[in-house]
Coordinates of C-alpha atoms in Angstrom, one line a residue:
Chain A
M1 CA 0.0 0.0 0.0
D2 CA 0.9 3.6 -0.5
A3 CA 2.3 5.5 2.5
V4 CA 0.7 8.9 3.0
L5 CA 3.3 9.9 5.6
E6 CA 6.8 8.6 5.5
M7 CA 9.7 9.5 7.7
T8 CA 13.2 8.3 6.9
N9 CA 16.2 8.5 9.2
I10 CA 14.9 11.6 11.0
Q11 CA 17.2 13.2 13.4
K12 CA 16.4 16.2 15.6
K13 CA 19.0 17.9 17.7
F14 CA 18.4 20.9 20.0
G15 CA 21.1 23.2 21.1
T16 CA 24.8 23.1 20.2
G17 CA 28.1 22.0 21.7
H18 CA 27.9 20.5 25.2
T19 CA 24.2 21.6 25.5
E20 CA 23.3 19.5 22.5
V21 CA 20.4 17.2 23.0
D22 CA 19.2 14.4 20.6
A23 CA 15.4 14.7 20.7
L24 CA 14.9 12.2 17.9
T25 CA 17.5 9.6 16.7
D26 CA 17.1 7.6 13.5
V27 CA 13.4 7.6 13.4
N28 CA 11.8 5.6 10.6
F29 CA 8.1 5.6 10.3
S30 CA 5.4 5.2 7.7
I31 CA 1.6 5.1 7.8
N32 CA -0.9 4.2 5.1
A33 CA -4.4 5.6 4.5
G34 CA -6.9 3.8 6.6
Q35 CA -4.4 3.0 9.4
F36 CA -4.7 4.0 13.0
V37 CA -1.3 4.0 14.7
S38 CA -0.5 4.8 18.3
I39 CA 2.8 6.0 19.6
V40 CA 3.3 5.5 23.3
G41 CA 6.0 7.0 25.4
P42 CA 6.6 8.8 28.7
S43 CA 6.9 12.5 28.9
G44 CA 10.2 13.8 27.6
S45 CA 10.6 10.8 25.3
G46 CA 10.3 12.8 22.1
K47 CA 6.6 12.3 21.4
S48 CA 5.9 16.0 20.9
T49 CA 9.0 16.5 18.8
F50 CA 7.9 13.6 16.6
L51 CA 4.4 15.2 16.1
T52 CA 5.7 18.7 15.4
I53 CA 8.0 17.4 12.8
A54 CA 5.4 15.1 11.3
G55 CA 3.0 18.1 11.3
G56 CA 5.5 20.4 9.6
L57 CA 5.7 22.7 12.5
Q58 CA 9.4 22.5 12.8
R59 CA 12.2 21.0 10.6
Q60 CA 14.3 18.0 11.4
T61 CA 18.1 18.3 11.6
S62 CA 18.4 15.5 9.0
G63 CA 16.4 12.9 7.3
E64 CA 13.4 13.0 5.0
I65 CA 9.7 13.5 5.6
L66 CA 7.2 12.9 2.8
I67 CA 3.5 13.8 3.0
N68 CA 1.8 12.4 -0.1
H69 CA 5.3 12.1 -1.6
T70 CA 6.2 15.8 -1.0
D71 CA 9.1 16.5 1.2
I72 CA 7.6 19.2 3.4
S73 CA 10.8 20.1 5.1
K74 CA 12.0 21.5 1.8
L75 CA 9.0 23.8 1.4
N76 CA 8.8 27.4 2.5
E77 CA 6.6 28.5 5.5
K78 CA 3.7 29.6 3.4
K79 CA 3.5 26.3 1.5
R80 CA 3.9 24.3 4.7
T81 CA 1.1 26.3 6.2
Q82 CA -1.0 25.5 3.1
I83 CA -0.2 21.7 3.4
R84 CA -1.1 21.8 7.1
F85 CA -4.4 23.3 6.2
D86 CA -5.2 21.0 3.2
Q87 CA -3.7 17.7 4.2
L88 CA -3.2 17.5 7.9
G89 CA -5.7 17.6 10.8
F90 CA -4.7 18.2 14.4
I91 CA -6.5 17.0 17.5
L92 CA -4.9 18.5 20.5
Q93 CA -4.8 17.7 24.2
S94 CA -7.5 19.8 25.7
S95 CA -9.1 21.1 22.6
N96 CA -8.4 22.8 19.3
L97 CA -11.7 24.6 19.3
I98 CA -12.0 28.4 19.2
P99 CA -13.7 29.5 22.4
F100 CA -15.7 32.2 20.8
L101 CA -17.2 30.2 18.0
K102 CA -20.3 28.0 18.2
V103 CA -19.8 24.4 17.1
S104 CA -21.3 25.1 13.7
E105 CA -19.1 28.2 13.3
Q106 CA -16.0 26.2 13.9
F107 CA -16.7 24.5 10.6
A108 CA -17.9 27.7 9.0
L109 CA -14.5 29.1 9.6
V110 CA -12.8 26.2 7.8
E111 CA -15.2 26.7 4.9
K112 CA -14.3 30.3 4.7
L113 CA -10.6 29.6 4.8
A114 CA -10.9 26.8 2.3
K115 CA -13.2 28.9 0.1
K116 CA -15.5 25.9 -0.5
S117 CA -18.6 24.4 0.9
L118 CA -18.1 21.5 3.3
Q119 CA -21.7 21.4 4.4
E120 CA -22.4 17.8 3.3
R121 CA -19.2 16.5 4.8
V122 CA -19.7 18.3 8.1
D123 CA -23.3 17.0 8.4
M124 CA -22.1 13.5 7.8
L125 CA -19.3 13.9 10.4
L126 CA -21.6 15.4 13.0
K127 CA -24.0 12.6 12.5
S128 CA -21.4 9.9 12.6
L129 CA -19.9 11.4 15.8
D130 CA -23.4 11.9 17.2
I131 CA -22.9 15.6 17.9
E132 CA -25.6 17.1 15.6
N133 CA -27.4 18.5 18.6
L134 CA -24.4 20.5 19.7
K135 CA -24.3 22.8 16.7
A136 CA -25.5 26.0 18.5
K137 CA -23.3 25.5 21.6
Y138 CA -20.0 27.2 22.5
P139 CA -17.1 24.9 23.4
K140 CA -17.4 25.9 27.1
E141 CA -20.9 24.5 27.2
L142 CA -19.7 21.1 26.1
S143 CA -18.4 18.2 28.2
G144 CA -14.8 17.1 27.7
G145 CA -15.9 14.1 25.6
E146 CA -18.2 16.2 23.5
R147 CA -15.5 18.7 22.9
Q148 CA -13.0 16.1 21.7
R149 CA -15.7 14.7 19.4
V150 CA -16.2 18.1 17.9
A151 CA -12.4 18.5 17.7
I152 CA -12.3 15.2 15.7
A153 CA -15.0 16.4 13.4
R154 CA -13.1 19.7 13.0
A155 CA -9.9 17.9 12.2
L156 CA -11.6 15.7 9.6
C157 CA -13.9 18.3 8.0
N158 CA -11.4 19.5 5.4
D159 CA -10.8 16.0 4.3
P160 CA -7.1 15.7 5.2
S161 CA -4.9 12.7 4.5
V162 CA -3.3 12.5 7.9
I163 CA -4.6 13.2 11.4
L164 CA -2.2 13.9 14.2
A165 CA -3.7 13.5 17.6
D166 CA -1.7 14.8 20.5
E167 CA -2.8 13.1 23.8
P168 CA -6.5 13.5 22.8
T169 CA -7.6 11.6 25.9
A170 CA -5.5 13.4 28.4
S171 CA -8.3 15.6 29.8
L172 CA -10.9 12.8 29.8
D173 CA -12.0 10.1 32.3
S174 CA -11.3 6.6 31.1
K175 CA -14.9 5.9 29.9
H176 CA -14.9 8.9 27.6
A177 CA -11.2 8.4 26.7
F178 CA -12.0 4.9 25.4
E179 CA -14.9 6.3 23.5
V180 CA -12.8 8.9 21.8
V181 CA -10.1 6.4 20.8
K182 CA -12.7 4.0 19.4
I183 CA -14.1 6.9 17.3
L184 CA -10.6 7.6 16.0
A185 CA -10.1 4.0 15.0
R186 CA -13.5 3.9 13.4
E187 CA -12.9 7.1 11.4
A188 CA -9.5 5.9 10.2
H189 CA -11.1 2.7 8.8
D190 CA -14.4 4.2 7.6
Q191 CA -12.9 7.3 6.0
N192 CA -9.6 5.8 4.9
K193 CA -7.6 8.3 6.9
A194 CA -4.1 7.8 8.4
I195 CA -4.4 8.7 12.1
I196 CA -1.4 8.9 14.4
M197 CA -2.2 9.2 18.1
V198 CA 0.4 10.0 20.6
T199 CA -0.3 9.0 24.1
H200 CA 1.4 8.1 27.4
D201 CA -1.5 5.9 28.3
E202 CA -1.0 2.3 27.1
R203 CA -4.6 1.3 27.8
M204 CA -5.5 3.5 24.8
T205 CA -3.6 1.5 22.3
K206 CA -5.8 -1.6 22.1
W207 CA -7.8 -0.4 19.1
S208 CA -4.7 0.6 17.1
D209 CA -3.6 -1.2 14.0
Q210 CA 0.0 -0.7 15.0
V211 CA 1.6 0.5 18.2
Y212 CA 5.0 2.1 18.4
Q213 CA 6.9 3.1 21.5
I214 CA 9.2 6.0 21.8
E215 CA 11.9 6.3 24.3
D216 CA 14.8 8.7 24.5
G217 CA 14.1 9.8 21.0
R218 CA 14.2 6.3 19.5
L219 CA 11.1 4.9 17.8
S220 CA 10.4 1.2 17.7
L221 CA 7.5 -1.2 17.1
A222 CA 6.0 -2.4 20.4
E223 CA 6.0 -6.1 20.9
Chain B
M1 CA -13.9 39.7 9.4
F2 CA -15.6 36.5 10.4
L3 CA -13.4 35.8 13.4
A4 CA -13.3 39.5 14.3
W5 CA -17.1 39.8 14.5
K6 CA -17.7 36.5 16.2
E7 CA -15.2 37.3 18.9
M8 CA -16.7 40.7 19.5
R9 CA -20.1 39.1 19.8
Y10 CA -18.8 36.6 22.2
A11 CA -16.8 39.1 24.4
K12 CA -19.5 41.7 24.2
L13 CA -18.7 43.4 27.5
R14 CA -15.0 43.9 26.7
Y15 CA -15.6 45.3 23.3
A16 CA -18.5 47.4 24.5
L17 CA -16.2 49.0 27.0
I18 CA -13.5 49.8 24.5
I19 CA -16.1 51.1 22.0
G20 CA -17.5 53.2 25.0
I21 CA -14.1 54.7 25.6
M22 CA -13.7 55.3 21.8
I23 CA -17.1 57.1 21.8
L24 CA -16.0 59.4 24.7
V25 CA -12.7 60.3 23.1
A26 CA -14.3 60.8 19.7
Y27 CA -17.0 62.9 21.3
V28 CA -14.5 65.2 22.9
V29 CA -12.7 65.5 19.6
F30 CA -16.0 66.4 17.8
M31 CA -16.9 68.9 20.6
L32 CA -13.4 70.6 20.5
S33 CA -13.6 70.6 16.7
G34 CA -17.0 72.2 16.8
L35 CA -15.8 74.7 19.3
A36 CA -12.8 75.5 17.1
S37 CA -14.9 75.9 14.1
G38 CA -17.4 78.0 16.1
L39 CA -14.8 80.3 17.5
A40 CA -13.0 80.6 14.1
N41 CA -16.4 81.5 12.6
G42 CA -17.1 83.9 15.3
H43 CA -13.9 85.7 14.4
K44 CA -14.0 85.7 10.7
K45 CA -17.5 85.0 9.4
A46 CA -18.4 88.5 8.4
I47 CA -15.1 88.7 6.4
S48 CA -15.4 85.2 4.8
D49 CA -19.0 86.1 3.8
W50 CA -17.6 88.8 1.5
G51 CA -16.2 86.1 -0.7
S52 CA -13.3 88.4 -1.5
S53 CA -10.0 87.0 -2.7
T54 CA -7.6 89.8 -1.7
I55 CA -7.4 92.4 1.0
V56 CA -5.4 95.6 0.9
L57 CA -4.3 97.1 4.2
S58 CA -1.9 99.9 5.0
A59 CA 1.6 98.5 5.3
D60 CA 2.2 99.7 8.8
S61 CA -0.9 97.8 10.1
N62 CA 1.1 94.6 10.4
K63 CA -1.7 92.7 8.7
V64 CA -4.2 93.6 11.5
A65 CA -7.4 95.0 9.9
S66 CA -8.3 97.2 12.8
A67 CA -4.9 98.9 12.8
S68 CA -5.1 99.7 9.1
V69 CA -5.8 103.2 7.8
L70 CA -6.3 104.0 4.1
K71 CA -8.1 106.8 2.2
R72 CA -11.1 106.5 0.1
A73 CA -9.0 107.6 -2.8
D74 CA -6.8 104.6 -2.4
L75 CA -9.6 102.5 -3.9
N76 CA -8.5 103.8 -7.3
R77 CA -5.0 102.5 -6.9
A78 CA -6.3 98.9 -7.0
K79 CA -6.4 97.9 -10.6
T80 CA -9.5 95.9 -11.1
A81 CA -13.1 96.4 -12.1
N82 CA -15.0 98.8 -9.9
T83 CA -17.7 96.2 -9.0
N84 CA -15.0 93.9 -7.7
K85 CA -13.4 96.2 -5.2
A86 CA -14.8 97.8 -2.1
A87 CA -13.6 100.4 0.4
V88 CA -14.4 99.1 3.9
G89 CA -14.3 100.9 7.2
L90 CA -14.0 98.9 10.3
F91 CA -14.9 99.9 13.8
A92 CA -15.8 98.2 17.1
T93 CA -18.2 99.9 19.5
A94 CA -21.3 99.4 21.6
A95 CA -24.9 99.8 20.5
Q96 CA -27.7 101.0 22.7
K97 CA -31.4 101.0 21.9
S98 CA -33.4 104.1 22.7
G99 CA -35.1 103.7 26.1
S100 CA -32.9 100.8 27.0
K101 CA -30.1 100.7 29.5
T102 CA -28.3 97.6 28.1
K103 CA -25.5 98.0 25.7
T104 CA -24.4 95.4 23.1
N105 CA -21.0 95.2 21.7
V106 CA -21.0 95.2 17.9
A107 CA -18.6 95.2 15.0
I108 CA -19.3 98.0 12.5
F109 CA -18.5 97.8 8.8
G110 CA -18.8 100.9 6.7
A111 CA -19.3 100.3 3.0
Q112 CA -21.0 101.9 0.0
K113 CA -24.5 100.4 -0.3
R114 CA -23.8 98.9 -3.8
S115 CA -20.4 97.3 -2.9
F116 CA -20.1 93.6 -3.0
V117 CA -19.2 93.3 0.7
V118 CA -22.7 94.4 1.9
P119 CA -24.6 91.2 2.8
K120 CA -28.0 90.3 1.4
I121 CA -31.0 91.8 3.2
I122 CA -33.3 89.1 4.5
K123 CA -35.8 91.5 5.9
G124 CA -36.4 95.3 5.4
R125 CA -34.3 97.2 3.0
L126 CA -30.7 98.5 2.5
Y127 CA -29.6 101.8 4.1
Q128 CA -30.0 104.8 1.9
N129 CA -28.3 107.5 3.9
A130 CA -25.8 108.1 6.8
H131 CA -28.5 107.7 9.4
E132 CA -29.7 104.3 8.4
I133 CA -28.1 101.0 9.3
I134 CA -28.7 97.3 8.7
I135 CA -28.0 94.7 11.4
S136 CA -27.2 91.0 11.4
K137 CA -29.9 88.6 12.5
N138 CA -28.0 87.6 15.6
L139 CA -28.2 91.2 16.8
S140 CA -31.9 91.4 16.1
D141 CA -32.3 88.3 18.2
E142 CA -31.1 90.4 21.1
G143 CA -34.0 92.7 20.9
Y144 CA -33.1 95.1 18.1
H145 CA -35.9 95.5 15.5
I146 CA -36.5 97.3 12.2
G147 CA -37.6 100.8 12.9
D148 CA -35.7 101.0 16.2
Q149 CA -33.5 104.1 16.9
I150 CA -30.2 103.2 18.3
K151 CA -27.2 105.0 19.7
L152 CA -23.8 104.0 18.5
A153 CA -20.6 104.9 20.4
S154 CA -20.8 108.4 21.8
M155 CA -22.7 109.8 18.8
T156 CA -25.4 112.3 19.7
H157 CA -27.6 111.5 16.8
K158 CA -29.4 108.2 16.5
F159 CA -29.3 105.6 13.7
K160 CA -32.4 103.9 12.4
I161 CA -32.5 100.1 11.8
V162 CA -33.9 99.6 8.3
G163 CA -32.9 96.1 7.4
I164 CA -31.7 92.7 8.7
T165 CA -29.1 90.5 7.2
K166 CA -28.4 86.8 8.0
A167 CA -26.6 86.1 11.2
T168 CA -22.9 86.9 11.1
T169 CA -20.1 87.9 13.4
Y170 CA -16.7 89.6 13.5
S171 CA -14.5 89.3 16.5
V172 CA -17.3 87.2 18.0
E173 CA -19.6 90.2 18.0
P174 CA -22.8 90.8 15.9
V175 CA -22.4 93.0 12.9
I176 CA -23.8 96.4 11.7
Y177 CA -23.3 97.7 8.2
L178 CA -23.7 101.4 7.4
N179 CA -22.5 103.7 4.7
L180 CA -19.0 105.1 4.5
D181 CA -20.0 108.6 5.6
A182 CA -21.7 107.2 8.7
F183 CA -18.5 105.2 9.3
T184 CA -16.4 108.4 9.1
T185 CA -18.5 110.4 11.5
L186 CA -18.7 107.4 13.9
K187 CA -15.0 106.9 14.0
Y188 CA -13.6 110.4 13.4
G189 CA -16.4 112.6 14.7
S190 CA -16.5 116.1 13.3
Q191 CA -12.8 116.0 12.3
P192 CA -12.5 118.0 9.1
F193 CA -11.2 116.4 5.9
S194 CA -10.1 118.4 2.9
S195 CA -12.2 116.3 0.5
A196 CA -14.3 113.2 0.5
S197 CA -11.5 111.3 -1.1
Q198 CA -9.3 112.1 1.8
K199 CA -11.7 110.5 4.3
P200 CA -10.2 107.4 6.0
I201 CA -11.2 103.8 5.4
S202 CA -9.7 100.7 7.0
L203 CA -9.2 98.3 4.1
I204 CA -10.0 97.5 0.5
A205 CA -11.6 94.2 -0.3
I206 CA -11.1 92.8 -3.8
K207 CA -12.8 89.9 -5.6
H208 CA -10.8 88.5 -8.4
K209 CA -10.5 85.0 -10.0
T210 CA -6.8 85.3 -10.3
P211 CA -5.7 87.3 -7.3
K212 CA -2.1 87.6 -8.5
Q213 CA -3.2 89.8 -11.4
V214 CA -4.5 92.4 -9.1
T215 CA -2.0 95.2 -8.7
V216 CA -2.0 98.2 -6.4
T217 CA 0.0 101.2 -7.7
T218 CA 2.1 103.2 -5.3
G219 CA 3.0 106.8 -6.2
T220 CA 5.6 108.7 -4.2
S221 CA 3.1 110.4 -1.9
D222 CA 0.9 107.4 -1.5
T223 CA 0.5 105.4 1.7
K224 CA 2.4 102.1 1.5
V225 CA 0.0 99.2 1.3
A226 CA 0.2 95.5 2.0
K227 CA -1.7 93.2 -0.3
M228 CA -2.7 89.8 1.0
S229 CA -5.1 87.0 0.5
T230 CA -8.3 87.1 2.5
A231 CA -7.1 83.9 4.3
T232 CA -4.0 85.7 5.4
L233 CA -6.0 88.5 6.9
I234 CA -8.2 86.0 8.7
Q235 CA -5.1 84.2 10.1
N236 CA -4.0 87.5 11.5
L237 CA -7.2 88.4 13.2
P238 CA -6.4 89.0 16.9
G239 CA -6.7 85.7 18.8
F240 CA -7.7 83.7 15.7
S241 CA -4.6 81.6 15.3
A242 CA -3.9 81.3 19.0
E243 CA -7.4 79.8 19.7
K244 CA -7.2 77.6 16.7
I245 CA -3.7 76.3 17.5
T246 CA -4.7 75.6 21.1
L247 CA -7.8 73.6 20.2
N248 CA -6.1 71.8 17.3
T249 CA -3.2 70.7 19.5
M250 CA -5.7 69.2 22.0
I251 CA -7.4 67.4 19.1
D252 CA -4.1 66.1 17.7
F253 CA -3.2 64.9 21.2
L254 CA -6.5 63.0 21.4
F255 CA -5.6 61.2 18.1
I256 CA -2.4 59.9 19.9
V257 CA -4.5 58.9 22.9
V258 CA -6.9 56.9 20.6
A259 CA -4.0 55.1 19.0
A260 CA -2.6 54.2 22.4
I261 CA -5.9 53.1 24.0
V262 CA -7.0 50.9 21.1
G263 CA -3.4 49.7 20.7
I264 CA -3.1 48.6 24.3
F265 CA -6.5 47.1 24.4
L266 CA -6.0 44.9 21.4
Y267 CA -2.5 44.1 22.5
V268 CA -3.8 42.7 25.8
M269 CA -6.5 40.8 23.9
T270 CA -3.8 39.4 21.6
L271 CA -1.6 38.3 24.5
Q272 CA -4.6 36.4 25.9
K273 CA -5.0 34.6 22.6
T274 CA -1.5 33.6 21.8
V275 CA -2.2 29.9 22.6
L276 CA -5.3 30.1 20.3
F277 CA -3.3 31.7 17.6
G278 CA -0.7 28.9 17.9
V279 CA -3.4 26.3 17.5
L280 CA -4.9 28.2 14.5
K281 CA -1.4 28.5 12.9
A282 CA -0.8 24.8 13.4
Q283 CA -4.1 24.1 11.7
G284 CA -2.8 25.9 8.7
V285 CA -4.4 29.3 9.2
R286 CA -2.2 32.0 7.7
T287 CA -0.7 34.7 9.9
R288 CA -2.2 37.2 7.4
Y289 CA -5.7 36.1 8.3
L290 CA -5.0 36.5 12.0
V291 CA -3.5 39.9 11.5
G292 CA -6.5 40.8 9.4
T293 CA -8.8 39.8 12.2
I294 CA -7.1 42.2 14.6
V295 CA -7.0 45.1 12.1
S296 CA -10.7 44.5 11.4
Q297 CA -11.5 44.7 15.1
S298 CA -9.6 48.0 15.4
F299 CA -11.5 49.3 12.5
I300 CA -14.8 48.2 13.9
V301 CA -14.0 49.7 17.3
G302 CA -12.9 53.0 15.6
A303 CA -15.8 53.2 13.2
A304 CA -18.5 52.3 15.8
G305 CA -17.0 54.8 18.3
V306 CA -16.9 57.5 15.7
I307 CA -20.4 57.0 14.3
L308 CA -21.9 56.9 17.8
A309 CA -19.9 60.0 18.9
F310 CA -21.0 61.7 15.7
I311 CA -24.6 61.2 16.7
L312 CA -24.0 62.2 20.3
G313 CA -22.1 65.3 19.2
Y314 CA -24.9 66.3 16.9
L315 CA -27.5 65.9 19.6
T316 CA -25.4 67.9 22.0
S317 CA -25.1 70.7 19.5
L318 CA -28.9 71.0 19.5
I319 CA -29.0 71.8 23.2
L320 CA -25.9 73.9 23.6
P321 CA -26.6 77.5 24.8
E322 CA -26.7 80.2 22.2
A323 CA -23.7 82.0 23.7
M324 CA -21.4 79.0 23.0
P325 CA -19.7 79.5 19.7
F326 CA -20.2 76.0 18.3
T327 CA -20.4 75.2 14.6
I328 CA -20.6 71.8 13.0
D329 CA -18.3 71.9 10.0
G330 CA -19.2 68.7 8.2
M331 CA -16.0 68.4 6.3
Q332 CA -14.0 69.0 9.5
W333 CA -16.0 66.4 11.4
L334 CA -15.6 63.9 8.5
S335 CA -11.9 64.4 8.4
D336 CA -11.6 64.2 12.2
G337 CA -13.7 61.0 12.1
L338 CA -11.6 59.4 9.4
I339 CA -8.4 60.3 11.3
L340 CA -9.9 58.7 14.4
I341 CA -10.7 55.5 12.6
L342 CA -7.2 55.6 11.0
V343 CA -5.4 56.0 14.3
S344 CA -7.4 53.2 15.9
I345 CA -6.3 51.0 13.1
V346 CA -2.7 52.2 13.7
G347 CA -3.3 51.1 17.3
G348 CA -4.3 47.6 16.1
L349 CA -1.1 47.4 14.1
F350 CA 0.9 47.3 17.4
S351 CA -0.1 43.7 17.9
I352 CA 1.1 42.5 14.5
R353 CA 4.5 41.6 15.7
T354 CA 3.1 39.6 18.6
V355 CA 0.9 37.6 16.2
T356 CA 3.7 37.0 13.8
K357 CA 5.9 35.8 16.6
V358 CA 3.5 33.1 17.9
D359 CA 5.0 29.8 17.1
P360 CA 2.5 27.0 16.2
I361 CA 4.9 24.5 17.7
N362 CA 3.5 25.6 21.1
A363 CA 0.2 24.1 20.2
I364 CA 1.6 20.6 20.5
G365 CA 2.6 19.1 23.8
G366 CA 1.8 22.2 25.7
E367 CA -0.7 22.3 28.5

């Protein structure tokens, strides 16, 4: 199968001289459309660095990263921003929702920025995530679980190839956390999306197609 | 605009407060501006009503109309059509109605009844001799009516009011027009002059499309004259520039205040949103869009404040006491309003650097 995100020999160093730190060492990773992959590691292991590089938010020291066969580290900031908008979706720890927009307006903003109608897709997502009744509510009026479901819909609405989820269950109790992870797995399979979830909670990995662990900046497949 | 509006709707109170401050400052600007126009008008209106292009004073008057002394004969030295030049006498005194004890300060202009400086009569008729006068509407509002006999200065004989012109002022006093002979006797009493042409006047007003072409000849025995534009004469009216500069400096300072207030407000709002901006940037929203949001908000704050202050200022002008020299100069208010909106946008621009500096990397892994 075709890899939508492919990372080869990624190194990331911070600082110089005796303060130099290897955040990522020799990372090789690839994910196909329709796959749900978890990356587990304790804090400080390099999870966040991995996500920021995969998401084109910072550049690796060496190595290659391809999103749909384009090496994003070679693009300028403007093009990377455009790729993040068109091809990547982010689901963040607490929420990536805008506090002063109602749920329906969160999607309206994406429509305005994308300059196209996403109405059908948004309706389908809201229905599939069972959050149609939340349209007129502000994020602060939602429960943690509802908020993450809206965030998932927000990440998916522009039809990206890759979804990067940064500890999406961190602020949820385990019941809602499991529910969110199950939704992520389902959306990956149903919508043929590549979803990468980074978490420190190993219980969350049982619905993943593949589980990696990351420790001291080295990524390996978990047994 | 979308984000800008939605945020303002969500944080109603905060934005209402900043718009409230904007209204107050813009209101003060409009009031000062109206006062400046009103005072300026009070000083110059009678002169700007003439519609003259050029004024000739005696050279030693130092451009002050009331200090200028010319002769009636000097009118011939100005080389332009007779209908476009006028000898004007200027005198300030007090008027007193027969049978009344109150005196009213007035500005008196002496001019031949057919000269272009004499304002249109809105009621009654023009003066026909040296005992008849016409008064401005604002003087008639103080209880002077057509047919009344009034005493001017220390003259023993009375003047009869025969006509009323529209309201006008000079040196912030109502205006009386009378003929040149009346002016001469008023100002110089029974002082003898060798001929009518030797009788003194204050200035010559000239109306010409191309003022540069107007020349004033100077023979060896002639009084030296100073030719200037009407605008220059007005600038040199006693107190005119001083008042204008004072009020305009206050207004200019308020422009800086607006830039600072809006700037600081939006800067604080921006600082509170750095995390959100990081998330938006990570999601692929361009910095330009975020900057546009802030600039739109500063525009909305500025425009809303200006429009509401405009209305408030207008309503205030309706209830101001008559004695307060307040004039709404539409163009002036418009330009003040536009500058206010502009400086509030400038205030919004302070935050651009902060937005640009937000690193989307902070959206990941942060709390």
